[in-house]
Coordinates of C-alpha atoms and ligand atoms in Angstrom, one line a residue:
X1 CA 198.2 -43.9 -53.3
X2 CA 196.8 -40.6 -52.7
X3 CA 195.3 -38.9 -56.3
X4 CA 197.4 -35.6 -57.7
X5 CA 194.0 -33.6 -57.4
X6 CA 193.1 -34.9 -53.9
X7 CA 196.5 -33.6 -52.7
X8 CA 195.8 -30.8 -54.8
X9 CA 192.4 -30.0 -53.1
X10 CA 193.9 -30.7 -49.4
X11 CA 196.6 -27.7 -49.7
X12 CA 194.2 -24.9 -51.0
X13 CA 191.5 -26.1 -48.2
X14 CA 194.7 -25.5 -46.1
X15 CA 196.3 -22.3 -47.6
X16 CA 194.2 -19.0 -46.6
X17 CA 195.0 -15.3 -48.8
X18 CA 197.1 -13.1 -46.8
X19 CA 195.7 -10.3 -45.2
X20 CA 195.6 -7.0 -47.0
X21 CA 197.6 -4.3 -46.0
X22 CA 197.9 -0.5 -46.9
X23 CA 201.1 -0.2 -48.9
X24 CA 203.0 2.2 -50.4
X25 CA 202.7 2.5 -54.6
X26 CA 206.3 1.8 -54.7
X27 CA 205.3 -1.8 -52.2
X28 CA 202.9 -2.8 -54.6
X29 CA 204.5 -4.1 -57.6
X30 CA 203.3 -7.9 -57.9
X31 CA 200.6 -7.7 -54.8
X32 CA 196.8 -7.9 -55.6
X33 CA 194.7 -5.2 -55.1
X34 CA 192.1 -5.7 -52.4
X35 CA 190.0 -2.7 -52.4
X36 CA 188.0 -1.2 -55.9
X37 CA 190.3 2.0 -56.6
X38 CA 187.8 5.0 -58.1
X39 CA 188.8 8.5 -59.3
X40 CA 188.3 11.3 -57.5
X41 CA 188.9 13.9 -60.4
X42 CA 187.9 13.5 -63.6
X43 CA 191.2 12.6 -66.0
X44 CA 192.4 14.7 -67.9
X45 CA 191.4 17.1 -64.6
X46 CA 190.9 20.0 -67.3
X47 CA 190.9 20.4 -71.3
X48 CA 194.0 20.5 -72.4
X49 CA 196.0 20.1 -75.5
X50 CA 197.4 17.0 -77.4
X51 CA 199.8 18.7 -79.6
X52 CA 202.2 21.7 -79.8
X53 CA 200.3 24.6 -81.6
X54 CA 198.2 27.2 -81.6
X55 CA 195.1 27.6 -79.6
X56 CA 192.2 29.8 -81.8
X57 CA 188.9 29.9 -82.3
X58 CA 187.6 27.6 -85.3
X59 CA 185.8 30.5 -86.8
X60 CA 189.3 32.6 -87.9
X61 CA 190.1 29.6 -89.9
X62 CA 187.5 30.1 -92.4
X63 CA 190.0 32.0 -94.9
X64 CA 193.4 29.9 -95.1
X65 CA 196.1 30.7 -94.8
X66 CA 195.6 33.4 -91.8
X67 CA 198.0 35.1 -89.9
X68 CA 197.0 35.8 -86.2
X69 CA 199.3 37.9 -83.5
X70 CA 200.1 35.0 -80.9
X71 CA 198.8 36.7 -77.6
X72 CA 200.5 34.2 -75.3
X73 CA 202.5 31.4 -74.6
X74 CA 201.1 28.7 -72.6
X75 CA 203.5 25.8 -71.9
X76 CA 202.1 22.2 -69.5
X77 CA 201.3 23.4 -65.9
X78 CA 200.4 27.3 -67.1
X79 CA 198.3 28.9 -64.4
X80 CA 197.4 32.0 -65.5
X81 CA 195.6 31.8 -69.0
X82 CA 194.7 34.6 -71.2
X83 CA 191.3 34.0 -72.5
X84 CA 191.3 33.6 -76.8
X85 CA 189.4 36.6 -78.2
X86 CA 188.7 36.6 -81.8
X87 CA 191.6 37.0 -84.1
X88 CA 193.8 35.9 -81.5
X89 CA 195.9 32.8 -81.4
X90 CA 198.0 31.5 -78.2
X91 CA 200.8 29.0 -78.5
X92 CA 200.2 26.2 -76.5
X93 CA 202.4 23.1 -75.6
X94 CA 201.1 19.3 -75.7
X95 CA 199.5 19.3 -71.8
X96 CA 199.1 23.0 -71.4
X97 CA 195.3 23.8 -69.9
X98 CA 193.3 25.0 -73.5
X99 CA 192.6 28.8 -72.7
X100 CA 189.0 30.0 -72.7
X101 CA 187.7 30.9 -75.8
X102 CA 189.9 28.7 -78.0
X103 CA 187.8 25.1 -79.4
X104 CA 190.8 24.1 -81.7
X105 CA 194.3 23.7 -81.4
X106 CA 196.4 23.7 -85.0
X107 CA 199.7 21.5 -85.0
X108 CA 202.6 24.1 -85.5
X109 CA 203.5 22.1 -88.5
X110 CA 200.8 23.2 -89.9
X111 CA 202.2 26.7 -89.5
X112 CA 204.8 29.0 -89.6
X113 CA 205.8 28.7 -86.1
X114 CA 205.9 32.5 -85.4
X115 CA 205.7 33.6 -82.2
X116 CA 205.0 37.0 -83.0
X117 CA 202.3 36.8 -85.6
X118 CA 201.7 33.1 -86.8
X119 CA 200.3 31.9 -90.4
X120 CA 198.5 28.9 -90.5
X121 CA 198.6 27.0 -93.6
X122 CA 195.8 24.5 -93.2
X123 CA 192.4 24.4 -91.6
X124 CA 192.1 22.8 -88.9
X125 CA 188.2 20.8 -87.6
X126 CA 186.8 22.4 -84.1
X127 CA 187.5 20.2 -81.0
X128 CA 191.2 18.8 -83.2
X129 CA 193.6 17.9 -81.0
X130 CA 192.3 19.0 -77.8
X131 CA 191.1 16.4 -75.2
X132 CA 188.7 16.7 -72.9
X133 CA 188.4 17.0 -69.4
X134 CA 187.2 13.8 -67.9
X135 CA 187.5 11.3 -71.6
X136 CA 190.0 9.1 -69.8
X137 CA 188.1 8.6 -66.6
X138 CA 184.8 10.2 -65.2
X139 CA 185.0 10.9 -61.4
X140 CA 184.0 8.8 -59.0
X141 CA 185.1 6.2 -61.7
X142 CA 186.0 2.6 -60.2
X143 CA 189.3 2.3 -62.6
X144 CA 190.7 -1.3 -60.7
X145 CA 188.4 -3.7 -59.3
X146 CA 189.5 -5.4 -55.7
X147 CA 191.4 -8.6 -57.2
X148 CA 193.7 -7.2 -59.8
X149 CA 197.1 -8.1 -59.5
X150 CA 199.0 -4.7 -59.8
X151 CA 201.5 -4.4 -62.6
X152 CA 203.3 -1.2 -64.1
X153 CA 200.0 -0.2 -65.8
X154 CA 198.1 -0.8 -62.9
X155 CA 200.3 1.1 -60.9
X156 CA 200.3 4.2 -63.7
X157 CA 196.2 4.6 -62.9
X158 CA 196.5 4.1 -59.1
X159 CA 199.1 7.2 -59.3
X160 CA 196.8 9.0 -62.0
X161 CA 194.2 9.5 -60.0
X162 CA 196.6 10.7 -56.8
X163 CA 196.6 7.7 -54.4
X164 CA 199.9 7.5 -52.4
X165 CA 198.7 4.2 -50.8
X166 CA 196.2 1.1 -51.2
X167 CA 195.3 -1.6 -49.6
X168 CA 196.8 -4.7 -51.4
X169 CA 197.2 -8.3 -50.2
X170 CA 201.1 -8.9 -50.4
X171 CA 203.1 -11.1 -51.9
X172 CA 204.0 -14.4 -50.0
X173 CA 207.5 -14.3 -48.9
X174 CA 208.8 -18.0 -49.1
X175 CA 211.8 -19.3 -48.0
X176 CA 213.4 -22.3 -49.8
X177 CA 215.6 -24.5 -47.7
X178 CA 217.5 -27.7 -49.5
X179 CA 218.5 -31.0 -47.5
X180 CA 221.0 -33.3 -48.6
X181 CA 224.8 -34.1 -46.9
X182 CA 225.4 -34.3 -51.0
X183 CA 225.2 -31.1 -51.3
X184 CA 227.3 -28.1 -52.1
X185 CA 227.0 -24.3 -52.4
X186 CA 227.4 -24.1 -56.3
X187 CA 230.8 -22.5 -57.1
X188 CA 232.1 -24.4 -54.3
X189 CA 234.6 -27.2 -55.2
X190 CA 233.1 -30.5 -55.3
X191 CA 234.5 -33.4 -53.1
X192 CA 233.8 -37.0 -54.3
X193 CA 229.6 -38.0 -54.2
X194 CA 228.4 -34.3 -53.9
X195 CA 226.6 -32.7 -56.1
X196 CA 225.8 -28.8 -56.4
X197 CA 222.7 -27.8 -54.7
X198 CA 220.2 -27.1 -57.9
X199 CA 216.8 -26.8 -56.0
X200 CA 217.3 -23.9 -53.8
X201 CA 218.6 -21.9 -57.0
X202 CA 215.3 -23.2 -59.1
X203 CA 212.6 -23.2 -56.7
X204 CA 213.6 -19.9 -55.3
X205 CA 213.3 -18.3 -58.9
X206 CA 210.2 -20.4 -59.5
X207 CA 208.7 -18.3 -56.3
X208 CA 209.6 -15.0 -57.8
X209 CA 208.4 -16.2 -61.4
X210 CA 205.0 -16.5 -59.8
X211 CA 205.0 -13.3 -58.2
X212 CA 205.8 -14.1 -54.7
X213 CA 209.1 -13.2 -53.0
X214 CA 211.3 -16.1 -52.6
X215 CA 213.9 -16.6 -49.7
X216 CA 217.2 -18.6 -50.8
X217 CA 218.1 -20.1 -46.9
X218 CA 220.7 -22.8 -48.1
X219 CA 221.2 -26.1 -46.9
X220 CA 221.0 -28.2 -44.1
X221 CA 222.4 -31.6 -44.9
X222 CA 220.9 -34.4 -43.3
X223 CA 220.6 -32.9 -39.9
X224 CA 217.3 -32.5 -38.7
X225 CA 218.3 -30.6 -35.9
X226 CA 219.7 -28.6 -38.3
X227 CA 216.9 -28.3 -40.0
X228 CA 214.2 -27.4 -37.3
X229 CA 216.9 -24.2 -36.1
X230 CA 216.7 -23.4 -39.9
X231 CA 212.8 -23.3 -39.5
X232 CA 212.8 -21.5 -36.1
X233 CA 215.0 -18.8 -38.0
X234 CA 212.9 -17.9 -41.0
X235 CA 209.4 -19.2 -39.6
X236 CA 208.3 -15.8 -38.0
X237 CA 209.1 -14.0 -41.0
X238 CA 207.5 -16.5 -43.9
X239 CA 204.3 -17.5 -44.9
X240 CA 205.0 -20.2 -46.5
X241 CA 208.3 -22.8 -46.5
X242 CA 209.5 -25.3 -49.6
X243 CA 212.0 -27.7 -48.3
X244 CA 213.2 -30.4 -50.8
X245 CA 214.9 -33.8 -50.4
X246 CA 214.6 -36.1 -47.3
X247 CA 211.3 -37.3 -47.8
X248 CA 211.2 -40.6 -49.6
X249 CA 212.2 -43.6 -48.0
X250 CA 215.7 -43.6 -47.1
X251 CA 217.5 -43.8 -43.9
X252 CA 218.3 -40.5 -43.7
X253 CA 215.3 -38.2 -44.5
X254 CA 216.0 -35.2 -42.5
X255 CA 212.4 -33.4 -43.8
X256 CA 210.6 -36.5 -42.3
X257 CA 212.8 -37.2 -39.1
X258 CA 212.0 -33.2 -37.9
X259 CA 208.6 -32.9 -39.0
X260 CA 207.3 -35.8 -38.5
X261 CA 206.9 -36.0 -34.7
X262 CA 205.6 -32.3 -35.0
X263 CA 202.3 -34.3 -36.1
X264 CA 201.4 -31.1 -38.5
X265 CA 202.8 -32.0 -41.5
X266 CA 201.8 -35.4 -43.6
X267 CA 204.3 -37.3 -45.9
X268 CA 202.9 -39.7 -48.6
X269 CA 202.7 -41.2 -51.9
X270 CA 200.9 -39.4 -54.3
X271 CA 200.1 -40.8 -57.6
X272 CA 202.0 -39.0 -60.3
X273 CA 205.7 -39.3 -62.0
X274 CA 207.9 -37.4 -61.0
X275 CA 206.5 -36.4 -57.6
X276 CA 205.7 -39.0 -55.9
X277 CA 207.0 -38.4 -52.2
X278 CA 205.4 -35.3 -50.9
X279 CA 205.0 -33.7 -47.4
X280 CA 202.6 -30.8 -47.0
X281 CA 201.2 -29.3 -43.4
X282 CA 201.7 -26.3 -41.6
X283 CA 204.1 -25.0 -38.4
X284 CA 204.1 -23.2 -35.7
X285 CA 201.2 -21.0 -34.2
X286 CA 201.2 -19.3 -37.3
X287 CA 200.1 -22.1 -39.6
X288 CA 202.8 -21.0 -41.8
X289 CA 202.2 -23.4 -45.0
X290 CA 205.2 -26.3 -45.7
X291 CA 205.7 -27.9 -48.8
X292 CA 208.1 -30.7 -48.3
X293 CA 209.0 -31.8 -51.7
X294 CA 210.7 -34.5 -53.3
X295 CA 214.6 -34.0 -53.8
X296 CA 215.0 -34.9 -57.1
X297 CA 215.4 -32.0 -59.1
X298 CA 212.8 -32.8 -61.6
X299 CA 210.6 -33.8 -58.7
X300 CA 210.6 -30.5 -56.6
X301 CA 210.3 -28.7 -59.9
X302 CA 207.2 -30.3 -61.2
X303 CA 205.8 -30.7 -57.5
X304 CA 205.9 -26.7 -57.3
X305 CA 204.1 -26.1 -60.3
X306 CA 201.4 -28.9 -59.0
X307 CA 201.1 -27.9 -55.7
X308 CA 203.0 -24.9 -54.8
X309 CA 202.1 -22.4 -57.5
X310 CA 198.6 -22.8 -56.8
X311 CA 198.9 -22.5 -53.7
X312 CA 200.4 -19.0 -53.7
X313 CA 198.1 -17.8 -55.8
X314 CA 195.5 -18.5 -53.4
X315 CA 197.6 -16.6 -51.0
X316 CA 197.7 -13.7 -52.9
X317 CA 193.8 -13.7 -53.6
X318 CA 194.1 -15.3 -56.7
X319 CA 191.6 -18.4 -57.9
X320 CA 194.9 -20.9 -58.4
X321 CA 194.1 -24.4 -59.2
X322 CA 195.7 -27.3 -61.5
X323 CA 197.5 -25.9 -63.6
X324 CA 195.9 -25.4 -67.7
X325 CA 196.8 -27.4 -70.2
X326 CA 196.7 -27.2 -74.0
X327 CA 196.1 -29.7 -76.8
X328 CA 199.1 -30.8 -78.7
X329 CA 199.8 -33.7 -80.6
X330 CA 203.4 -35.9 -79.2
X331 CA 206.0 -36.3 -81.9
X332 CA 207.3 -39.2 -80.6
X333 CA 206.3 -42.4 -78.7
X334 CA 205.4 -42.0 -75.0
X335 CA 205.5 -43.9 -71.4
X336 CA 204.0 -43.7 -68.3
X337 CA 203.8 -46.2 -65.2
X338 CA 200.5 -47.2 -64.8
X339 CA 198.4 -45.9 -61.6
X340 CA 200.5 -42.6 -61.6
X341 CA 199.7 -39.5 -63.3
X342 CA 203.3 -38.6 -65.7
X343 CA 204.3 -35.0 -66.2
X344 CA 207.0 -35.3 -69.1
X345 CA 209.2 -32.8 -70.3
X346 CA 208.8 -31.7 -73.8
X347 CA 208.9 -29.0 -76.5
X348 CA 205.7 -27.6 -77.8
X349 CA 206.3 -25.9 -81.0
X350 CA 204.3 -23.0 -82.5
X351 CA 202.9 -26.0 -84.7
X352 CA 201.1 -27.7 -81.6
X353 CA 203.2 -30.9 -82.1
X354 CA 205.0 -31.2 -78.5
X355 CA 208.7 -33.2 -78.7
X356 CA 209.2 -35.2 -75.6
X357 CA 212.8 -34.9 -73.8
X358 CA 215.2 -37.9 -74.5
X359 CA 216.1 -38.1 -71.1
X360 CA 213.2 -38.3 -68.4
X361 CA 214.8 -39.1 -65.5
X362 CA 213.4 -37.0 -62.4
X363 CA 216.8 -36.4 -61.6
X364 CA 218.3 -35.3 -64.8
X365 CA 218.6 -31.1 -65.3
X366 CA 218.9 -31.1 -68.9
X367 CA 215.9 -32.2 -70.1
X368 CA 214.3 -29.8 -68.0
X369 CA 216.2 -27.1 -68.4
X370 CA 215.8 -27.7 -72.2
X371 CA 211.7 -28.2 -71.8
X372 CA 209.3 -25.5 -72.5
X373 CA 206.2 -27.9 -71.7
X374 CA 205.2 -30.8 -69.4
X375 CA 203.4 -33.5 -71.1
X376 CA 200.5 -35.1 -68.8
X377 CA 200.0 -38.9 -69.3
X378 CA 197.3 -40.0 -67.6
X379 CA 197.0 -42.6 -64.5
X380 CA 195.2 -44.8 -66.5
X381 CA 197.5 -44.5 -69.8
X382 CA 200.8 -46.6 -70.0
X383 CA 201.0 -46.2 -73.5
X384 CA 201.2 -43.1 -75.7
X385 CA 201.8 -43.4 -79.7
X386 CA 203.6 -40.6 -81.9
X387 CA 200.9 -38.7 -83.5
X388 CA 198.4 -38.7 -80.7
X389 CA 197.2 -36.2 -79.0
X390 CA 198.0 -35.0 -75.2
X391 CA 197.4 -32.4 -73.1
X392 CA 200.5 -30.6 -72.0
X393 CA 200.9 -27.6 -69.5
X394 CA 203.3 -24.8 -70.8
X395 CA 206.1 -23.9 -68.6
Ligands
LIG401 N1 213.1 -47.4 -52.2 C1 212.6 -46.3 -52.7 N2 213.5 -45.3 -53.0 C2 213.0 -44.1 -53.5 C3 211.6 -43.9 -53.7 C4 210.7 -45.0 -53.3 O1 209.5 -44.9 -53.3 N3 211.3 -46.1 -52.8 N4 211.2 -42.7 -54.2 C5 212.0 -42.2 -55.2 C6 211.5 -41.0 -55.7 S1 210.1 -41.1 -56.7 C7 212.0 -39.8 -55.5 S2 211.4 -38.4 -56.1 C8 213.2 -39.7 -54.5 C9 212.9 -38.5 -53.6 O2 213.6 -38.7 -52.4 P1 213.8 -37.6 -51.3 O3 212.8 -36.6 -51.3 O4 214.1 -38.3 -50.1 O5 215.1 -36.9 -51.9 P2 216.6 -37.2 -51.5 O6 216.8 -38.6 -51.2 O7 217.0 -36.2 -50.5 O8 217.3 -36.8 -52.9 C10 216.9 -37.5 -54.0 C11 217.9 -37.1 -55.1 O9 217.8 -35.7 -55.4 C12 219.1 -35.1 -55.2 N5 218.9 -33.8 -54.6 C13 218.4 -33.6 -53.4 N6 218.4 -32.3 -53.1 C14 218.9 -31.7 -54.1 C15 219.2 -30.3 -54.4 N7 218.9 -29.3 -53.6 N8 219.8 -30.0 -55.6 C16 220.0 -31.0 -56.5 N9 219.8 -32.3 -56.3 C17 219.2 -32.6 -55.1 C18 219.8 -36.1 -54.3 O10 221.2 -35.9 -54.5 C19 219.3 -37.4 -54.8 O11 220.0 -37.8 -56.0 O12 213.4 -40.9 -53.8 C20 213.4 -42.0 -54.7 N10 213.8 -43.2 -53.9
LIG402 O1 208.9 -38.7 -57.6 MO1 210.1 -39.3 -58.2 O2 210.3 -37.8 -58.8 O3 209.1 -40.1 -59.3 O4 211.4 -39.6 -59.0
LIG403 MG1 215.7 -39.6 -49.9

């Protein structure tokens, strides 16, 4: 049987990074920068105030209190400025440009709040409150690397220094198609032996977790016919597919039966539990990427964080490899086959004690839905006693 890592190591050979493209800020969300984004300006562009006051010069504080006539009013985005001669004071708002002249700004509670005349209670240093032109960022200033996978605050500095656009390497858009003549739309009334279709709902949320942009496409029973019109449909648009079920050894795998004969995409046994039947290989002139994973709920779930979510990371410019794991110690007694790398489910507790699920069927939701963690036994480990330590990847 073919290792976990080898399979591993044969989709990101295969997977390449999308192409950048320029993109709107509003596009970006979730993509990964893939240009170094400097500042053309210096930030804050000019000096400007931090608080609502009074801008004066430091020297008319030397008697306190003082009372200066207020010879303007500048609030945020004030053109014209009247310079601050001495004896003067100007009322300033928080982000109004500091008028010449002035090297202090005094917090109006620290005054009377005239805006006449104003009394100021308490001195104030030179240079308070007032921040400089160019102490956030200096131009010319590379503020994102190419690399960075944009998030609010990444988008905050691409806006702050006035780009409308940048070139970003997008996020995958995946579509998830489920197999199985078991299945149903859930909400749909269940006949006797189906079941509700559980995959499309978690792998589809699993894509967006990871900061691609999943594609819900339904179900096509155990047509392949079916299933190769589902693929012609969505193909031209995706750059990468998930199907699950179909591809074990039953005698009516629809994954295998249409893809197959295509010669592109290779089903095997690879050496971990749950997971074992997998199909990866890519379509159509595009090379679009296919993950054809087991059907078993538990299966397709632990295949995507395996094989999938790396994957797509690599897609989006990322590194992406196995997943990390942390040290825990089991609570209870665990076992594995041997020959076949186990992913268990589990709770890892702040502690760093993990609690394996009762049930660890590959086929049974709750115990996954109720896991935060999936144990790793090793291929070479049948055995695992309570109190021992294992590595565990956090979900
Ligand atoms: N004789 C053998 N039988 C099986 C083997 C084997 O090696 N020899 N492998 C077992 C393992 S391991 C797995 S995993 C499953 C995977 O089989 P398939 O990929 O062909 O999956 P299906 O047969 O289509 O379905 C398996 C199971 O999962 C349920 N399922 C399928 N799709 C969904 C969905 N979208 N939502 C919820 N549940 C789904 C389906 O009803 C079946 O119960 O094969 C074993 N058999
Ligand atoms: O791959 Mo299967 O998931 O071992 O049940
Ligand atoms: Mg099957």
């Amino acid at each position: 049987m073919k290792s976990v890592d080898a399979h591993l190591a044969e989709i990101l050979a295969t997977v390449r990074p999308l192409a950048p493209l320029e993109l709107e800020l509003e596009q970006t969300l979730g993509t990964t920068l893939a240009e170094d984004v400097s500042s053309p300006v210096p930030l804050p562009p000019f000096d400007n105030s931090a608080m609502d006051g009074y801008a004066v010069r430091v020297e008319d504080l030397s008697e306190i209190p003082v009372t200066l006539p207020v010879i303007d009013d500048v609030a945020a985005g004030s053109l014209e400025l009247r310079a601050v001669g001495p004896g003067h004071a100007v009322r300033i708002m928080t982000g109004a440009p500091l008028p010449a002249g002035a090297d202090v700004v005094v917090p109006v509670e620290w005054t009377d709040g005239g805006t006449v005349s104003v009394r100021i209670d308490r001195r104030a240093e030179a240079g308070n409150a007032i921040r400089r032109a160019g102490e956030d960022v200096q131009t010319g200033e590379i503020v994102l690397k190419a690399g960075t996978v944009i998030g609010p605050a990444q988008l905050g500095i691409i806006a702050g220094v006035g780009r409308r656009r940048v070139w970003a390497r997008p996020r995958p858009r995946v579509v998830v198609i489920s197999t199985g003549a078991e299945l149903v739309e859930p909400g749909g009334p269940l006949q006797p032996g189906q079941i509700w279709d559980s995959n499309s709902y978690t792998l589809t949320a699993a894509v967006r977790e990871v900061g691609a942009e999943g594609f819900r496409a339904g179900s096509v029973g155990d047509d392949p016919g079916m299933l190769l019109d589902r693929l012609d449909t969505h193909l031209m648009r995706a750059d990468a597919i998930i199907t699950s079920g179909g591809v074990s050894m039953g005698a009516y795998e629809p994954v295998k039966e249409a893809l197959s004969p295509l010669g592109t995409v290779r089903f095997e046994k690879v050496a971990m539990q749950p997971g074992m039947p997998q199909g990866f290989g890519v379509l159509g002139d595009d090379q679009v990427p296919i993950f054809a994973l087991p059907g078993n709920p538990v299966s397709s779930f632990v295949s995507f964080m395996l094989f999938v979510r790396p994957a797509l990371d690599r897609m989006r410019g990322l590194p992406g490899g196995m997943p990390e794991t942390v040290t825990a110690r089991t609570t209870g007694p665990l076992r594995s086959p041997s020959g076949r790398r186990s992913y268990l489910r589990g709770v890892l507790a702040a502690d760093g004690t993990v609690s394996p699920a009762h049930g660890q069927g590959s086929h049974q939701l709750a115990a996954l839905a109720s896991a935060n963690a999936l144990i790793v036994v090793p291929e070479d480990v049948t055995e695992v006693e309570a109190g021992a330590s294992v590595e565990v990847v956090r979900l």
